[in-house]
CSV table of C-alpha atoms and ligand atoms in Angstrom, one decimal:
chain,number,residue,atom,x,y,z
A,1,MET,CA,66.6,73.0,100.5
A,2,PHE,CA,66.8,74.1,97.0
A,3,GLU,CA,65.3,72.7,93.9
A,4,TYR,CA,67.6,70.1,92.0
A,5,ASP,CA,69.2,71.9,89.0
A,6,PRO,CA,72.0,70.0,87.1
A,7,VAL,CA,73.7,73.3,86.2
A,8,LEU,CA,74.0,74.5,89.6
A,9,TYR,CA,75.3,70.9,90.8
A,10,SER,CA,77.7,70.8,87.8
A,11,ARG,CA,79.1,74.2,88.9
A,12,ILE,CA,79.5,73.2,92.5
A,13,LEU,CA,81.2,70.0,91.8
A,14,THR,CA,83.5,71.3,89.2
A,15,GLY,CA,84.3,74.3,91.5
A,16,LEU,CA,85.0,71.9,94.5
A,17,THR,CA,87.1,69.7,92.4
A,18,LEU,CA,89.1,72.6,91.1
A,19,ALA,CA,89.5,74.3,94.1
A,20,PHE,CA,90.9,71.0,95.8
A,21,HIS,CA,93.2,70.3,92.8
A,22,THR,CA,94.7,73.7,92.6
A,23,ILE,CA,96.2,73.2,95.9
A,24,PHE,CA,98.2,70.2,94.7
A,25,SER,CA,98.8,71.4,91.1
A,26,THR,CA,100.1,74.6,92.3
A,27,LEU,CA,102.6,73.1,94.4
A,28,GLY,CA,103.3,70.3,91.9
A,29,VAL,CA,104.3,73.1,89.4
A,30,GLY,CA,106.3,75.2,92.1
A,31,VAL,CA,108.1,72.8,94.1
A,32,PRO,CA,110.3,71.4,91.5
A,33,LEU,CA,112.1,74.8,91.1
A,34,LEU,CA,113.0,75.1,95.0
A,35,ILE,CA,114.1,71.5,94.9
A,36,ALA,CA,116.3,72.0,91.8
A,37,LEU,CA,117.8,75.2,93.4
A,38,ALA,CA,118.5,73.5,96.8
A,39,GLU,CA,120.4,70.7,94.9
A,40,TRP,CA,122.1,73.2,92.7
A,41,ILE,CA,123.3,75.3,95.7
A,42,GLY,CA,124.3,72.1,97.5
A,43,ILE,CA,126.4,71.0,94.7
A,44,ARG,CA,128.0,74.5,94.2
A,45,ARG,CA,128.8,75.1,97.9
A,46,ASN,CA,129.3,71.3,98.6
A,47,ASP,CA,126.8,72.1,101.3
A,48,GLU,CA,125.2,68.8,102.8
A,49,HIS,CA,122.4,70.9,104.2
A,50,TYR,CA,121.2,71.9,100.8
A,51,HIS,CA,121.3,68.3,99.6
A,52,LEU,CA,119.1,67.1,102.5
A,53,LEU,CA,116.7,69.9,101.7
A,54,ALA,CA,116.4,68.9,98.2
A,55,ARG,CA,115.9,65.2,99.5
A,56,ARG,CA,113.2,66.0,102.0
A,57,TRP,CA,111.4,68.6,99.7
A,58,ALA,CA,111.2,66.0,97.3
A,59,ARG,CA,109.7,63.5,99.7
A,60,GLY,CA,107.1,65.7,100.4
A,61,TYR,CA,106.5,66.6,96.6
A,62,ILE,CA,105.6,63.0,95.6
A,63,ILE,CA,102.7,62.9,97.9
A,64,THR,CA,101.2,66.1,96.5
A,65,VAL,CA,101.9,64.9,93.0
A,66,ALA,CA,100.0,61.6,93.8
A,67,VAL,CA,96.9,63.4,95.1
A,68,GLY,CA,97.3,65.7,92.2
A,69,VAL,CA,96.9,62.7,90.0
A,70,VAL,CA,93.7,61.7,91.5
A,71,THR,CA,92.1,65.1,91.5
A,72,GLY,CA,93.4,65.6,87.9
A,73,THR,CA,91.8,62.6,86.8
A,74,ALA,CA,88.5,63.7,88.4
A,75,ILE,CA,88.6,66.9,86.5
A,76,ALA,CA,89.2,65.1,83.3
A,77,LEU,CA,86.1,62.7,83.8
A,78,GLN,CA,84.0,65.7,85.1
A,79,LEU,CA,84.9,67.9,82.1
A,80,SER,CA,83.1,65.3,79.7
A,81,LEU,CA,80.3,64.1,82.0
A,82,LEU,CA,79.3,67.4,83.3
A,83,TRP,CA,80.0,69.7,80.5
A,84,PRO,CA,79.3,67.4,77.3
A,85,ASN,CA,78.1,70.5,75.1
A,86,PHE,CA,81.1,72.4,75.7
A,87,MET,CA,83.4,69.3,75.2
A,88,GLN,CA,81.8,68.7,71.8
A,89,VAL,CA,83.1,72.1,70.8
A,90,ALA,CA,86.1,72.2,72.9
A,91,GLY,CA,86.9,68.5,71.8
A,92,GLN,CA,87.5,69.7,68.1
A,93,THR,CA,89.4,72.9,68.8
A,94,ILE,CA,91.3,72.6,72.1
A,95,SER,CA,91.9,68.7,72.5
A,96,LEU,CA,95.4,69.2,71.5
A,97,PRO,CA,96.7,70.8,74.8
A,98,LEU,CA,94.3,68.5,76.7
A,99,PHE,CA,96.1,65.6,75.2
A,100,LEU,CA,99.5,67.0,75.4
A,101,GLU,CA,99.0,67.6,79.0
A,102,THR,CA,98.5,64.0,79.6
A,103,PHE,CA,101.8,63.5,77.8
A,104,ALA,CA,103.7,66.2,79.8
A,105,PHE,CA,102.6,64.5,83.0
A,106,PHE,CA,103.9,61.1,81.8
A,107,PHE,CA,107.2,62.8,81.1
A,108,GLU,CA,107.4,64.4,84.4
A,109,ALA,CA,106.4,61.2,86.1
A,110,ILE,CA,109.0,59.0,84.5
A,111,PHE,CA,111.7,61.2,85.2
A,112,LEU,CA,110.6,61.7,88.9
A,113,GLY,CA,110.7,58.0,89.3
A,114,ILE,CA,114.4,57.9,88.1
A,115,TYR,CA,115.5,61.1,89.9
A,116,LEU,CA,114.0,59.5,93.3
A,117,TYR,CA,116.0,56.5,93.0
A,118,THR,CA,119.3,57.7,92.0
A,119,TRP,CA,120.1,60.1,94.8
A,120,ASP,CA,123.6,58.8,95.6
A,121,ARG,CA,124.4,56.8,92.3
A,122,PHE,CA,126.2,59.5,90.4
A,123,LYS,CA,129.8,60.2,91.0
A,124,ASN,CA,129.0,63.5,89.2
A,125,LYS,CA,126.1,65.1,91.1
A,126,MET,CA,125.3,67.4,88.3
A,127,ILE,CA,123.8,64.4,86.5
A,128,HIS,CA,121.2,63.7,89.2
A,129,LEU,CA,120.4,67.6,89.1
A,130,LEU,CA,120.1,67.2,85.6
A,131,LEU,CA,117.3,64.6,85.8
A,132,LEU,CA,115.2,67.2,87.7
A,133,ILE,CA,115.0,69.4,84.7
A,134,PRO,CA,112.7,67.1,82.8
A,135,VAL,CA,110.6,66.8,85.8
A,136,ALA,CA,110.3,70.4,86.3
A,137,LEU,CA,109.9,71.1,82.5
A,138,GLY,CA,107.0,68.2,82.6
A,139,ALA,CA,105.3,70.0,85.4
A,140,THR,CA,105.6,73.3,83.9
A,141,MET,CA,104.4,72.2,80.6
A,142,SER,CA,101.2,70.4,81.8
A,143,GLY,CA,100.5,73.6,83.6
A,144,PHE,CA,101.1,75.4,80.3
A,145,PHE,CA,98.8,73.1,78.4
A,146,ILE,CA,95.9,73.2,80.9
A,147,THR,CA,96.4,77.0,81.2
A,148,THR,CA,95.9,77.4,77.4
A,149,VAL,CA,92.8,75.5,77.4
A,150,ASN,CA,91.4,78.0,80.4
A,151,GLY,CA,92.8,80.9,78.2
A,152,PHE,CA,90.7,79.5,75.4
A,153,MET,CA,87.5,79.5,77.4
A,154,ASN,CA,88.2,83.1,78.3
A,155,ALA,CA,89.4,84.3,75.0
A,156,PRO,CA,88.2,81.9,72.2
A,157,LEU,CA,90.1,81.7,69.0
A,158,GLY,CA,90.9,79.2,66.2
A,159,PHE,CA,87.5,78.3,65.0
A,160,ASN,CA,84.4,79.6,63.5
A,161,LEU,CA,80.9,78.7,64.9
A,162,GLU,CA,78.0,79.3,62.7
A,163,ASN,CA,74.5,78.0,63.3
A,164,GLY,CA,76.0,75.2,65.3
A,165,VAL,CA,78.6,74.2,62.6
A,166,LEU,CA,82.1,74.4,63.3
A,167,THR,CA,84.5,75.3,60.5
A,168,GLY,CA,88.2,76.6,60.1
A,169,ILE,CA,89.5,74.9,63.0
A,170,ASN,CA,93.1,75.9,64.0
A,171,PRO,CA,94.2,73.9,67.4
A,172,ILE,CA,97.4,75.9,67.4
A,173,MET,CA,95.6,79.5,67.2
A,174,ALA,CA,93.2,78.0,69.8
A,175,MET,CA,96.2,77.2,72.1
A,176,PHE,CA,98.1,80.6,71.6
A,177,ASN,CA,94.8,82.7,72.4
A,178,PRO,CA,95.2,86.2,73.7
A,179,ALA,CA,94.7,85.1,77.2
A,180,THR,CA,97.5,82.6,77.0
A,181,PRO,CA,100.5,84.7,77.6
A,182,THR,CA,99.7,86.6,80.6
A,183,LYS,CA,97.5,83.7,82.2
A,184,MET,CA,100.6,81.4,81.7
A,185,ALA,CA,103.0,83.9,83.3
A,186,HIS,CA,101.0,84.6,86.2
A,187,VAL,CA,99.9,81.1,86.9
A,188,LEU,CA,103.6,80.1,86.7
A,189,SER,CA,105.0,83.1,88.7
A,190,SER,CA,102.2,82.6,91.5
A,191,ALA,CA,102.7,78.8,91.6
A,192,TYR,CA,106.5,79.3,92.4
A,193,LEU,CA,105.5,82.3,94.9
A,194,THR,CA,103.0,80.1,96.7
A,195,SER,CA,105.3,77.0,97.0
A,196,ALA,CA,108.2,79.2,98.3
A,197,CYS,CA,105.8,80.7,100.8
A,198,VAL,CA,104.6,77.2,102.0
A,199,LEU,CA,108.1,75.8,102.5
A,200,ALA,CA,109.1,79.0,104.1
A,201,ALA,CA,106.2,78.9,106.5
A,202,ILE,CA,107.3,75.3,107.5
A,203,ALA,CA,110.7,76.3,108.2
A,204,ALA,CA,109.8,79.5,110.0
A,205,PHE,CA,107.4,77.2,112.2
A,206,MET,CA,110.2,74.9,113.0
A,207,ILE,CA,112.5,77.8,114.2
A,208,LEU,CA,109.6,79.1,116.3
A,209,ARG,CA,109.3,75.9,117.8
A,210,GLY,CA,112.7,75.9,118.9
A,211,ARG,CA,114.7,73.9,116.2
A,212,ASN,CA,117.7,75.9,115.9
A,213,HIS,CA,119.7,73.9,113.7
A,214,VAL,CA,121.4,76.0,110.8
A,215,TYR,CA,119.4,73.6,108.3
A,216,HIS,CA,115.8,75.4,108.9
A,217,LYS,CA,117.6,78.9,108.6
A,218,LYS,CA,118.9,77.8,105.1
A,219,ALA,CA,115.4,76.4,104.2
A,220,LEU,CA,113.9,79.5,105.4
A,221,HIS,CA,116.6,81.7,103.7
A,222,LEU,CA,116.3,80.0,100.2
A,223,SER,CA,112.5,80.1,100.0
A,224,MET,CA,112.2,83.5,101.2
A,225,VAL,CA,114.5,84.8,98.7
A,226,VAL,CA,112.6,83.0,95.8
A,227,ALA,CA,109.2,84.4,97.6
A,228,PHE,CA,110.6,87.8,97.1
A,229,VAL,CA,111.6,87.4,93.7
A,230,CYS,CA,108.5,85.9,92.9
A,231,ALA,CA,106.1,88.2,94.7
A,232,ILE,CA,107.7,91.1,92.7
A,233,SER,CA,107.2,89.3,89.2
A,234,THR,CA,103.7,88.0,90.1
A,235,ALA,CA,102.6,91.7,90.8
A,236,LEU,CA,104.3,92.8,87.6
A,237,ILE,CA,102.6,90.3,85.6
A,238,GLY,CA,99.3,91.0,87.2
A,239,ASP,CA,99.4,94.3,86.0
A,240,LEU,CA,99.9,92.8,82.6
A,241,SER,CA,96.9,90.6,83.2
A,242,GLY,CA,94.9,93.7,84.0
A,243,LYS,CA,96.0,95.3,80.6
A,244,TYR,CA,94.7,92.0,78.9
A,245,LEU,CA,91.4,92.1,80.6
A,246,ALA,CA,90.8,95.8,79.6
A,247,LYS,CA,91.4,94.6,75.9
A,248,TYR,CA,89.8,91.2,75.7
A,249,GLN,CA,87.3,90.8,78.6
A,250,PRO,CA,86.6,94.4,79.8
A,251,GLU,CA,83.3,93.2,81.6
A,252,LYS,CA,85.5,91.0,83.8
A,253,LEU,CA,87.6,93.9,84.8
A,254,ALA,CA,85.0,96.3,85.2
A,255,ALA,CA,83.2,93.8,87.3
A,256,ALA,CA,86.2,93.4,89.6
A,257,GLU,CA,86.3,97.1,90.1
A,258,TRP,CA,82.7,97.8,90.3
A,259,HIS,CA,83.2,100.3,87.4
A,260,PHE,CA,79.8,101.1,85.8
A,261,GLU,CA,80.3,103.8,83.6
A,262,THR,CA,82.9,104.0,80.8
A,263,VAL,CA,85.1,107.1,81.9
A,264,GLU,CA,88.5,108.4,81.7
A,265,GLU,CA,90.8,108.9,84.7
A,266,ALA,CA,89.2,105.8,86.5
A,267,SER,CA,90.0,105.3,90.0
A,268,LEU,CA,90.5,101.8,91.5
A,269,ILE,CA,88.2,100.8,94.4
A,270,LEU,CA,89.6,98.8,97.1
A,271,GLY,CA,86.7,96.9,99.5
A,272,GLY,CA,83.5,98.9,100.1
A,273,ILE,CA,80.0,97.7,99.6
A,274,LEU,CA,77.4,98.1,97.0
A,275,ASP,CA,73.9,99.5,97.8
A,276,GLU,CA,70.7,98.4,96.0
A,277,ASN,CA,71.3,101.2,93.4
A,278,ASN,CA,74.8,99.9,92.5
A,279,GLU,CA,76.4,102.8,94.4
A,280,VAL,CA,79.8,102.1,96.1
A,281,LYS,CA,80.0,102.9,99.7
A,282,TYR,CA,82.7,102.7,102.3
A,283,ALA,CA,85.2,102.1,99.7
A,284,LEU,CA,88.8,103.1,99.5
A,285,GLU,CA,89.4,104.9,96.1
A,286,ILE,CA,92.8,105.3,94.6
A,287,PRO,CA,92.6,107.9,91.8
A,288,TYR,CA,93.6,107.2,88.4
A,289,ALA,CA,94.8,103.8,89.3
A,290,LEU,CA,92.2,101.7,87.3
A,291,SER,CA,93.3,103.6,84.1
A,292,ILE,CA,96.8,102.9,84.9
A,293,LEU,CA,95.8,99.1,85.7
A,294,ALA,CA,93.9,98.9,82.3
A,295,HIS,CA,96.2,100.8,79.8
A,296,GLY,CA,99.3,102.1,81.6
A,297,THR,CA,98.3,106.1,81.6
A,298,PRO,CA,96.4,107.9,84.4
A,299,GLY,CA,94.1,109.6,81.7
A,300,SER,CA,92.9,106.8,79.7
A,301,GLU,CA,89.2,105.5,79.2
A,302,VAL,CA,88.1,102.3,80.9
A,303,ILE,CA,85.1,100.6,79.8
A,304,GLY,CA,82.3,100.2,82.4
A,305,LEU,CA,79.6,97.5,82.8
A,306,GLU,CA,77.0,99.9,81.0
A,307,GLU,CA,78.2,98.7,77.9
A,308,PHE,CA,77.1,95.3,78.4
A,309,PRO,CA,73.6,94.0,78.8
A,310,GLU,CA,72.9,93.2,82.4
A,311,GLU,CA,72.4,89.4,81.8
A,312,GLN,CA,75.8,89.5,80.6
A,313,TRP,CA,77.4,90.9,83.8
A,314,PRO,CA,79.6,88.8,85.8
A,315,PRO,CA,78.7,88.4,89.4
A,316,LEU,CA,79.8,91.4,91.1
A,317,VAL,CA,81.1,89.8,94.1
A,318,VAL,CA,84.2,88.9,92.2
A,319,HIS,CA,85.4,92.4,93.4
A,320,TYR,CA,86.2,90.8,96.8
A,321,LEU,CA,88.1,88.1,95.2
A,322,PHE,CA,90.1,90.4,93.2
A,323,ASP,CA,90.9,92.5,96.3
A,324,LEU,CA,91.7,89.7,98.4
A,325,MET,CA,94.2,88.4,95.9
A,326,VAL,CA,95.8,91.8,95.4
A,327,ALA,CA,96.0,92.5,99.1
A,328,ILE,CA,97.7,89.0,100.0
A,329,GLY,CA,99.8,89.7,97.1
A,330,MET,CA,101.0,93.1,98.6
A,331,PHE,CA,101.5,91.4,102.0
A,332,LEU,CA,103.6,88.7,100.6
A,333,ALA,CA,105.9,91.2,99.0
A,334,PHE,CA,106.1,93.2,102.0
A,335,ILE,CA,107.1,90.6,104.3
A,336,SER,CA,109.5,88.9,101.8
A,337,PHE,CA,111.2,92.2,101.3
A,338,ILE,CA,111.4,92.8,105.1
A,339,TYR,CA,113.2,89.4,105.4
A,340,VAL,CA,115.4,90.2,102.6
A,341,PHE,CA,116.4,93.5,103.7
A,342,MET,CA,116.8,92.6,107.3
A,343,LYS,CA,119.1,89.6,106.3
A,344,TRP,CA,121.2,91.9,103.9
A,345,ARG,CA,121.5,94.7,106.6
A,346,LYS,CA,123.2,91.9,108.9
A,347,LYS,CA,123.0,94.1,112.0
A,348,SER,CA,119.2,93.4,112.3
A,349,ASN,CA,117.7,90.2,113.5
A,350,GLU,CA,115.6,88.7,110.8
A,351,LEU,CA,114.5,85.6,113.0
A,352,ASN,CA,112.5,87.7,115.5
A,353,LYS,CA,109.1,86.4,116.6
A,354,PRO,CA,106.8,88.6,115.0
A,355,LEU,CA,108.4,88.1,111.5
A,356,LEU,CA,108.7,84.5,111.7
A,357,TRP,CA,104.9,84.3,112.6
A,358,LEU,CA,104.3,86.7,109.6
A,359,ILE,CA,106.1,84.3,107.4
A,360,VAL,CA,104.1,81.4,108.8
A,361,SER,CA,100.9,83.0,107.9
A,362,SER,CA,102.4,83.5,104.4
A,363,GLY,CA,102.0,79.9,103.3
A,364,PRO,CA,98.2,79.5,103.8
A,365,LEU,CA,97.7,83.2,102.7
A,366,ALA,CA,99.3,82.6,99.6
A,367,MET,CA,97.3,79.4,98.8
A,368,LEU,CA,94.1,81.7,99.6
A,369,ALA,CA,95.3,84.1,97.1
A,370,ILE,CA,95.8,81.1,94.5
A,371,GLU,CA,92.2,80.2,95.2
A,372,ALA,CA,90.8,83.8,95.0
A,373,GLY,CA,92.7,84.3,91.7
A,374,TRP,CA,91.2,81.2,90.0
A,375,PHE,CA,87.6,81.9,91.4
A,376,PHE,CA,87.8,85.6,90.4
A,377,THR,CA,89.0,84.5,86.8
A,378,GLU,CA,86.3,81.8,86.3
A,379,GLU,CA,83.3,83.6,88.3
A,380,GLY,CA,84.4,86.4,86.3
A,381,ARG,CA,84.0,84.8,82.9
A,382,GLN,CA,80.3,84.0,83.7
A,383,PRO,CA,77.7,83.9,82.3
A,384,TRP,CA,80.0,82.3,79.5
A,385,ILE,CA,81.8,78.8,79.5
A,386,LEU,CA,83.1,79.7,76.1
A,387,ARG,CA,83.1,83.5,76.2
A,388,GLY,CA,80.7,84.7,73.5
A,389,TYR,CA,79.8,81.6,72.2
A,390,MET,CA,78.1,79.3,74.7
A,391,THR,CA,76.8,80.2,78.4
A,392,THR,CA,77.6,77.7,81.3
A,393,ALA,CA,74.0,76.9,81.3
A,394,GLU,CA,74.2,75.6,77.5
A,395,GLY,CA,77.3,73.8,78.2
A,396,ALA,CA,76.3,71.6,81.3
A,397,THR,CA,74.5,68.3,81.3
A,398,THR,CA,70.8,67.7,82.0
A,399,SER,CA,71.5,64.5,84.0
A,400,GLY,CA,69.6,63.9,87.1
A,401,TYR,CA,72.1,62.5,89.3
A,402,VAL,CA,74.8,65.2,89.6
A,403,ASP,CA,74.0,65.7,93.3
A,404,VAL,CA,74.7,62.1,94.2
A,405,MET,CA,77.9,62.6,92.3
A,406,LEU,CA,78.6,65.7,94.2
A,407,TYR,CA,78.4,63.8,97.8
A,408,LEU,CA,80.5,60.9,96.4
A,409,PHE,CA,83.1,63.2,95.4
A,410,ILE,CA,83.0,65.2,98.6
A,411,VAL,CA,83.8,61.8,100.5
A,412,LEU,CA,86.7,61.1,98.1
A,413,TYR,CA,88.1,64.6,98.7
A,414,VAL,CA,88.0,64.3,102.4
A,415,ILE,CA,89.5,60.7,102.2
A,416,LEU,CA,92.2,62.2,100.0
A,417,ALA,CA,92.9,65.3,102.3
A,418,VAL,CA,93.1,63.1,105.4
A,419,SER,CA,95.4,60.4,103.9
A,420,ALA,CA,97.6,63.2,102.5
A,421,VAL,CA,98.0,65.1,105.7
A,422,THR,CA,98.7,61.8,107.4
A,423,VAL,CA,101.4,60.5,105.2
A,424,LEU,CA,103.0,63.9,105.1
A,425,ARG,CA,103.0,64.1,108.8
A,426,ARG,CA,104.4,60.5,109.2
A,427,THR,CA,107.1,61.2,106.6
A,428,PHE,CA,108.3,64.2,108.2
A,429,LYS,CA,107.6,63.6,111.9
A,430,GLU,CA,109.0,60.3,112.4
A,431,ASN,CA,112.0,61.2,110.7
A,432,PRO,CA,113.0,64.6,111.7
A,433,VAL,CA,115.7,66.7,110.3
A,434,GLU,CA,118.0,66.3,113.3
A,435,ARG,CA,118.0,62.7,113.4
A,436,GLU,CA,118.5,62.2,109.5
A,437,LEU,CA,121.5,64.6,109.7
A,438,GLU,CA,122.9,62.8,112.5
A,439,LYS,CA,122.2,59.3,110.5
A,440,ARG,CA,123.9,60.8,107.4
A,441,GLY,CA,127.0,62.0,109.7
A,442,ILE,CA,126.2,65.8,108.8
A,443,GLU,CA,127.0,68.3,111.3
B,1,HEB,FE1,96.4,87.5,90.3
B,1,HEB,C1,94.2,86.0,88.0
B,1,HEB,C2,95.9,90.5,88.7
B,1,HEB,C3,98.6,89.1,92.5
B,1,HEB,C4,97.1,84.2,91.7
B,1,HEB,N1,95.3,88.0,88.6
B,1,HEB,C5,94.7,87.5,87.8
B,1,HEB,C6,93.8,88.2,87.0
B,1,HEB,C7,94.3,89.5,87.0
B,1,HEB,C8,95.2,89.5,88.3
B,1,HEB,C9,94.0,90.6,86.4
B,1,HEB,C10,92.8,87.9,86.0
B,1,HEB,C11,93.4,87.3,84.8
B,1,HEB,C12,92.6,86.6,83.6
B,1,HEB,O1,91.3,86.6,84.0
B,1,HEB,O2,92.9,86.4,82.7
B,1,HEB,N2,97.2,89.5,90.7
B,1,HEB,C13,96.9,90.5,89.9
B,1,HEB,C14,97.5,91.6,90.3
B,1,HEB,C15,98.2,91.2,91.5
B,1,HEB,C16,98.2,89.6,91.7
B,1,HEB,C17,97.6,93.1,89.8
B,1,HEB,C18,99.4,92.1,92.2
B,1,HEB,C19,99.1,92.0,93.7
B,1,HEB,N3,97.5,86.8,91.9
B,1,HEB,C20,98.3,87.5,92.7
B,1,HEB,C21,99.1,86.6,93.7
B,1,HEB,C22,98.5,85.4,93.5
B,1,HEB,C23,97.8,85.5,92.2
B,1,HEB,C24,99.7,87.1,94.8
B,1,HEB,C25,98.8,84.1,94.1
B,1,HEB,C26,99.7,84.0,95.1
B,1,HEB,N4,95.8,85.5,90.0
B,1,HEB,C27,96.0,84.2,90.6
B,1,HEB,C28,95.7,83.2,89.9
B,1,HEB,C29,94.8,83.7,88.9
B,1,HEB,C30,95.0,85.2,88.9
B,1,HEB,C31,95.9,81.7,90.2
B,1,HEB,C32,94.0,82.9,87.9
B,1,HEB,C33,95.0,82.6,86.8
B,1,HEB,C34,94.8,83.5,85.6
B,1,HEB,O3,95.8,84.3,85.6
B,1,HEB,O4,93.8,84.1,85.1
């Protein structure tokens, strides 16, 4: 088909692993928040339905964590095997958070184990809920540590590299690089949003299938309220991420917006296509919006791609990834608003079929936005693996067997995906809510 190229295969394999891992790590970071909220409401209102929600969500959660562990290990392995030259620099500068991530994970795993085995053990139910705090904290911290590493690749800081010699290494500065704050906030917020949408989608689907126990309505309500709050915060933080890009990675923002010339009063471009002269066609233009996204004022100047040599331009397809993420973000904010509004108005029926179907679609769409966001940020960093210091091609292995590894890992991921889905279906299908409610003597 095409000639063997270790760089290309390394990129495909790493991309595939990350794309797969992201599904599980996003849920891994987000779902504990929803479990905690459900249990907390259950305790406060003495409501057994919310307790059961927490229990059932926790059961699903372990399965995603288990897959996340496997794919996470695959990433660690691939980082050093496929990107040895990058890891040589990174190993000295950014290995601190890489280690800490493992530590945070153990912290999470230990408390998760205790949490799962102590449901009815404490007289004071709050103690059981408290056990979830280290779980959520561990999940959040491992997300934080690994996101700082990604931030470092985008905005390297905390070392000097001259003639291949590293000096002045400062791991703390490397961790708290300029990309870390917005990236961290956007990753967390979008993980909460996506987890809420996935859980809401399941609840909505159950209601559509005729399960009319109030349990499903409570599940839907809790997750839709969380989705609404997080859709707003994700968009607000996304705006700050845009301002970060304008300052530290203007070429990524320019590529996302097909913004070639440095001009003031720059407009935002939605959709469209590029012709061979890099003219934008059939796009929707929103005047001043790019200047606002970049600097917060309609008149400000936005750096265009012309300031960069063409071989340093990120691939221009990132435009569609960015648009996809933003469009889905708007959609999620819109439907969660409609739900919350209708629920609040009381007179209207928020459980109408069209809205429920839209909510069902929000789960997969939110996950798609996560993938689009990550592919945008990673493709938008190209040609660099360590922006300004090392290109992706320079960072890669020269090994001759990456293609074989790729095929082996594809097999592994297929097996993992099939087993995860089977186990999840078994867990929930063979033990439906209605039966569990009955067994526990809950109305
Ligand atoms: Fe996003 C990324 C914006 C929504 C997910 N974001 C990103 C970026 C930006 C943005 C600028 C880049 C950053 C860097 O590179 O650093 N977003 C945004 C906006 C919005 C959004 C403006 C509104 C609409 N997202 C969103 C959503 C989601 C997301 C909805 C999901 C769900 N993103 C994301 C991710 C990412 C991004 C995952 C990757 C990471 C980072 O942060 O980077």
